[in-house]
Amino acid sequence: MKLKYLGHAAFYIESGSFKALIDPFLNGNPQATALPEDFKDISHIFVTHGHGDHLGDTIQIAKKNNSIVITNFEISVFLGTNDITTHPMHIGGRTNFDFGRVKMTPALHGSGIQTPDGMVYGGNPCGFVIEVEGKKIYHAGDTGLTMDMKLLEDENIDVAILPIGGNFTMDIDDAVRALGFIKPKKVIPIHYDTFPIIEASPREFNDKVSDIEVIVLNPDGEYIF
Ligand code: NI
Ligand code: MN
């Protein structure tokens, strides 16, 4: 399985014909080195919440690729009015797909969708446990530290993808505490340095983490496992 970081909270995952994006914020993302048109045959797009730096270029990419968007019920309804095919899920739900299994996990955050007509309700924000080839990736989405993360220990997560930038989400210290709950094999820090307000040092994060391998990916960096 190939995991490619696209900057901020965005990832590309590839495993055979499963070619997926998570939170594809590319246009307007100062860290992104890829553009929506760079992606071909995107089968699925995961959206953790309605904020622009996560919903991002979902509509454009989904339309061009006929992708299925996996997101919460409320964002699914919003995307459905834009002629996008969706698979709605909700917090705590797990579903089998042809590529593997997905569980939607809680996130403590907001999810409003900014539109020219004002803010549209985007339901509860979420994270995802994505299981492909028997390996589990946990993308936390935007979230503060929650005790609920303790429940993820039983999932035996291979790679946890956690925000460390603070202000809108967990900062470094809280992400370290989250690791104590989740106990993944490896962790990839995200959601930092995109904007001045979320500056954080992945080196400091690495120094504070013990017993778990920290994988720091530059935008466009890949991790194959
Ligand atoms: Ni957000
Ligand atoms: Mn965000």
Short mmCIF file of C-alpha atoms and ligand atoms in Angstrom, two decimals:
data_model
loop_
_atom_site.label_atom_id
_atom_site.label_comp_id
_atom_site.label_asym_id
_atom_site.label_seq_id
_atom_site.Cartn_x
_atom_site.Cartn_y
_atom_site.Cartn_z
CA MET A 1 0.00 0.00 0.00
CA LYS A 2 1.24 3.44 -0.90
CA LEU A 3 0.47 6.42 1.30
CA LYS A 4 1.40 9.80 -0.16
CA TYR A 5 1.20 13.02 1.82
CA LEU A 6 -0.24 15.94 -0.13
CA GLY A 7 0.25 18.58 2.56
CA HIS A 8 -1.94 19.81 5.46
CA ALA A 9 -4.36 16.88 6.08
CA ALA A 10 -4.51 15.50 2.53
CA PHE A 11 -3.36 12.04 1.50
CA TYR A 12 -3.40 9.78 -1.52
CA ILE A 13 -3.71 6.03 -0.84
CA GLU A 14 -3.13 3.41 -3.50
CA SER A 15 -3.63 -0.34 -3.32
CA GLY A 16 -4.37 -1.95 -6.68
CA SER A 17 -7.49 -0.36 -8.16
CA PHE A 18 -8.25 1.33 -4.84
CA LYS A 19 -7.02 4.86 -5.47
CA ALA A 20 -8.29 7.16 -2.79
CA LEU A 21 -7.85 10.68 -1.50
CA ILE A 22 -8.42 11.89 2.04
CA ASP A 23 -9.39 15.55 2.60
CA PRO A 24 -8.14 16.70 -0.84
CA PHE A 25 -7.43 20.37 -0.13
CA LEU A 26 -5.09 21.20 -3.02
CA ASN A 27 -6.14 24.52 -4.60
CA GLY A 28 -5.24 27.20 -2.05
CA ASN A 29 -3.15 24.81 0.05
CA PRO A 30 0.26 26.49 0.42
CA GLN A 31 1.86 23.07 1.11
CA ALA A 32 0.30 21.18 -1.79
CA THR A 33 2.56 20.19 -4.64
CA ALA A 34 -0.25 18.41 -6.53
CA LEU A 35 -3.29 19.82 -8.31
CA PRO A 36 -6.76 18.23 -8.61
CA GLU A 37 -6.13 17.46 -12.30
CA ASP A 38 -2.99 15.46 -11.45
CA PHE A 39 -5.15 12.56 -10.17
CA LYS A 40 -6.60 9.84 -12.40
CA ASP A 41 -9.05 7.02 -11.62
CA ILE A 42 -9.72 8.15 -8.06
CA SER A 43 -12.15 5.49 -6.82
CA HIS A 44 -12.93 6.97 -3.40
CA ILE A 45 -12.58 10.26 -1.55
CA PHE A 46 -12.78 10.41 2.26
CA VAL A 47 -13.92 13.70 3.78
CA THR A 48 -13.54 14.15 7.54
CA HIS A 49 -15.56 17.38 7.86
CA GLY A 50 -16.99 20.32 5.98
CA HIS A 51 -14.27 22.93 6.51
CA GLY A 52 -12.69 24.25 3.33
CA ASP A 53 -9.21 22.96 4.17
CA HIS A 54 -10.63 19.38 4.16
CA LEU A 55 -13.60 19.33 1.76
CA GLY A 56 -11.18 21.18 -0.49
CA ASP A 57 -11.39 20.10 -4.14
CA THR A 58 -13.65 17.12 -3.46
CA ILE A 59 -16.43 18.21 -5.82
CA GLN A 60 -14.11 18.87 -8.77
CA ILE A 61 -12.15 15.62 -8.34
CA ALA A 62 -15.23 13.46 -7.66
CA LYS A 63 -17.00 14.78 -10.76
CA LYS A 64 -14.04 14.21 -13.06
CA ASN A 65 -13.22 10.73 -11.72
CA ASN A 66 -16.72 9.46 -10.87
CA SER A 67 -15.38 8.86 -7.37
CA ILE A 68 -17.49 7.69 -4.45
CA VAL A 69 -17.22 10.15 -1.58
CA ILE A 70 -17.26 8.54 1.86
CA THR A 71 -18.31 11.07 4.47
CA ASN A 72 -20.94 11.78 7.11
CA PHE A 73 -24.65 11.85 6.25
CA GLU A 74 -25.00 15.64 6.23
CA ILE A 75 -22.03 16.28 3.92
CA SER A 76 -23.29 13.39 1.74
CA VAL A 77 -26.62 15.20 1.32
CA PHE A 78 -24.79 18.43 0.49
CA LEU A 79 -22.60 16.68 -2.11
CA GLY A 80 -25.63 14.82 -3.50
CA THR A 81 -27.17 18.17 -4.45
CA ASN A 82 -23.96 18.73 -6.43
CA ASP A 83 -24.44 15.45 -8.38
CA ILE A 84 -21.72 13.59 -6.50
CA THR A 85 -22.04 9.89 -5.68
CA THR A 86 -21.60 9.33 -1.97
CA HIS A 87 -21.51 6.58 0.60
CA PRO A 88 -22.87 8.16 3.79
CA MET A 89 -21.69 6.82 7.14
CA HIS A 90 -21.86 8.06 10.68
CA ILE A 91 -19.93 8.06 13.91
CA GLY A 92 -19.22 4.56 15.19
CA GLY A 93 -20.38 2.86 12.00
CA ARG A 94 -18.21 0.30 10.23
CA THR A 95 -18.80 -0.90 6.67
CA ASN A 96 -17.26 -3.40 4.28
CA PHE A 97 -16.22 -2.11 0.89
CA ASP A 98 -14.68 -3.97 -2.05
CA PHE A 99 -11.27 -2.59 -1.02
CA GLY A 100 -11.54 -3.38 2.71
CA ARG A 101 -13.31 -1.93 5.75
CA VAL A 102 -13.94 1.57 7.05
CA LYS A 103 -14.98 2.75 10.48
CA MET A 104 -16.03 6.33 11.11
CA THR A 105 -14.60 7.64 14.37
CA PRO A 106 -15.58 10.70 16.42
CA ALA A 107 -13.69 13.97 16.22
CA LEU A 108 -14.13 16.95 18.53
CA HIS A 109 -14.33 19.89 16.15
CA GLY A 110 -16.77 21.72 13.80
CA SER A 111 -17.96 20.77 10.33
CA GLY A 112 -19.78 23.76 8.79
CA ILE A 113 -19.56 24.05 5.02
CA GLN A 114 -18.83 27.55 3.75
CA THR A 115 -20.88 28.38 0.65
CA PRO A 116 -21.57 31.68 -1.16
CA ASP A 117 -24.98 31.62 0.55
CA GLY A 118 -23.51 31.24 4.02
CA MET A 119 -22.58 28.36 6.30
CA VAL A 120 -24.31 25.03 5.67
CA TYR A 121 -24.62 22.49 8.49
CA GLY A 122 -22.08 19.72 7.95
CA GLY A 123 -23.00 17.27 10.71
CA ASN A 124 -20.45 15.89 13.13
CA PRO A 125 -16.77 15.96 12.16
CA CYS A 126 -15.10 12.57 12.04
CA GLY A 127 -11.97 10.54 11.55
CA PHE A 128 -11.58 7.25 9.69
CA VAL A 129 -10.07 3.86 10.39
CA ILE A 130 -9.36 2.60 6.88
CA GLU A 131 -8.45 -1.07 6.58
CA VAL A 132 -6.81 -2.16 3.32
CA GLU A 133 -4.72 -5.30 2.74
CA GLY A 134 -5.37 -6.11 6.41
CA LYS A 135 -3.51 -2.96 7.49
CA LYS A 136 -5.17 -0.17 9.41
CA ILE A 137 -4.69 3.54 8.91
CA TYR A 138 -6.33 5.95 11.35
CA HIS A 139 -6.78 9.49 10.03
CA ALA A 140 -8.01 11.53 12.99
CA GLY A 141 -9.32 14.47 10.97
CA ASP A 142 -9.33 17.76 12.87
CA THR A 143 -9.86 17.02 16.54
CA GLY A 144 -8.94 17.91 20.04
CA LEU A 145 -7.69 15.22 22.38
CA THR A 146 -10.55 12.97 23.50
CA MET A 147 -10.85 10.06 25.88
CA ASP A 148 -12.64 8.25 23.02
CA MET A 149 -9.23 7.72 21.44
CA LYS A 150 -8.58 5.14 24.14
CA LEU A 151 -11.10 2.89 22.34
CA LEU A 152 -8.85 2.86 19.28
CA GLU A 153 -6.21 0.86 21.15
CA ASP A 154 -8.24 -2.30 20.45
CA GLU A 155 -8.12 -1.61 16.71
CA ASN A 156 -4.35 -2.29 16.55
CA ILE A 157 -3.71 0.67 14.29
CA ASP A 158 -0.67 0.36 12.03
CA VAL A 159 -0.36 4.02 11.10
CA ALA A 160 -2.03 6.89 12.98
CA ILE A 161 -2.25 10.24 11.22
CA LEU A 162 -2.63 12.96 13.86
CA PRO A 163 -2.85 16.75 13.83
CA ILE A 164 -0.15 18.50 15.86
CA GLY A 165 -0.56 22.18 14.85
CA GLY A 166 -2.64 23.39 17.80
CA ASN A 167 -5.10 26.31 17.77
CA PHE A 168 -7.82 24.41 15.83
CA THR A 169 -6.73 20.89 16.84
CA MET A 170 -4.45 18.98 19.19
CA ASP A 171 -1.01 20.46 19.65
CA ILE A 172 2.19 18.45 20.00
CA ASP A 173 1.71 17.66 23.68
CA ASP A 174 -1.88 16.53 23.23
CA ALA A 175 -0.95 14.45 20.17
CA VAL A 176 1.66 12.73 22.34
CA ARG A 177 -1.06 12.02 24.93
CA ALA A 178 -3.32 10.72 22.13
CA LEU A 179 -0.60 8.24 21.18
CA GLY A 180 -0.70 6.95 24.75
CA PHE A 181 -4.37 6.11 24.17
CA ILE A 182 -4.22 4.81 20.60
CA LYS A 183 -0.89 2.97 20.77
CA PRO A 184 -0.37 2.69 17.00
CA LYS A 185 2.75 1.13 15.50
CA LYS A 186 3.66 4.33 13.65
CA VAL A 187 2.49 7.93 13.57
CA ILE A 188 2.49 10.62 10.88
CA PRO A 189 2.05 14.23 12.12
CA ILE A 190 -0.15 16.52 10.00
CA HIS A 191 -2.05 19.82 10.09
CA TYR A 192 0.96 22.00 10.95
CA ASP A 193 2.93 24.79 9.23
CA THR A 194 0.30 25.26 6.51
CA PHE A 195 -0.54 28.66 7.97
CA PRO A 196 1.34 30.76 10.57
CA ILE A 197 -1.34 30.08 13.21
CA ILE A 198 -0.62 26.32 13.18
CA GLU A 199 3.17 26.38 13.17
CA ALA A 200 4.66 23.37 14.96
CA SER A 201 7.91 21.43 14.84
CA PRO A 202 7.72 17.78 13.77
CA ARG A 203 11.21 17.39 15.26
CA GLU A 204 9.88 18.47 18.66
CA PHE A 205 7.02 15.99 18.24
CA ASN A 206 9.49 13.25 17.35
CA ASP A 207 11.62 14.07 20.42
CA LYS A 208 8.59 13.82 22.72
CA VAL A 209 7.35 10.48 21.35
CA SER A 210 8.84 7.31 22.74
CA ASP A 211 8.29 3.69 21.65
CA ILE A 212 6.36 4.66 18.49
CA GLU A 213 8.04 5.36 15.17
CA VAL A 214 7.38 8.90 13.93
CA ILE A 215 7.26 9.25 10.16
CA VAL A 216 7.64 12.86 9.08
CA LEU A 217 6.58 13.26 5.47
CA ASN A 218 7.25 16.35 3.41
CA PRO A 219 4.37 17.27 1.10
CA ASP A 220 4.69 14.78 -1.81
CA GLY A 221 6.51 12.34 0.50
CA GLU A 222 5.52 8.68 0.34
CA TYR A 223 5.35 5.89 2.85
CA ILE A 224 5.02 2.36 1.50
CA PHE A 225 4.05 -0.46 3.82
NI NI B 1 -11.42 21.98 10.48
MN MN B 2 -8.41 21.87 9.31
#
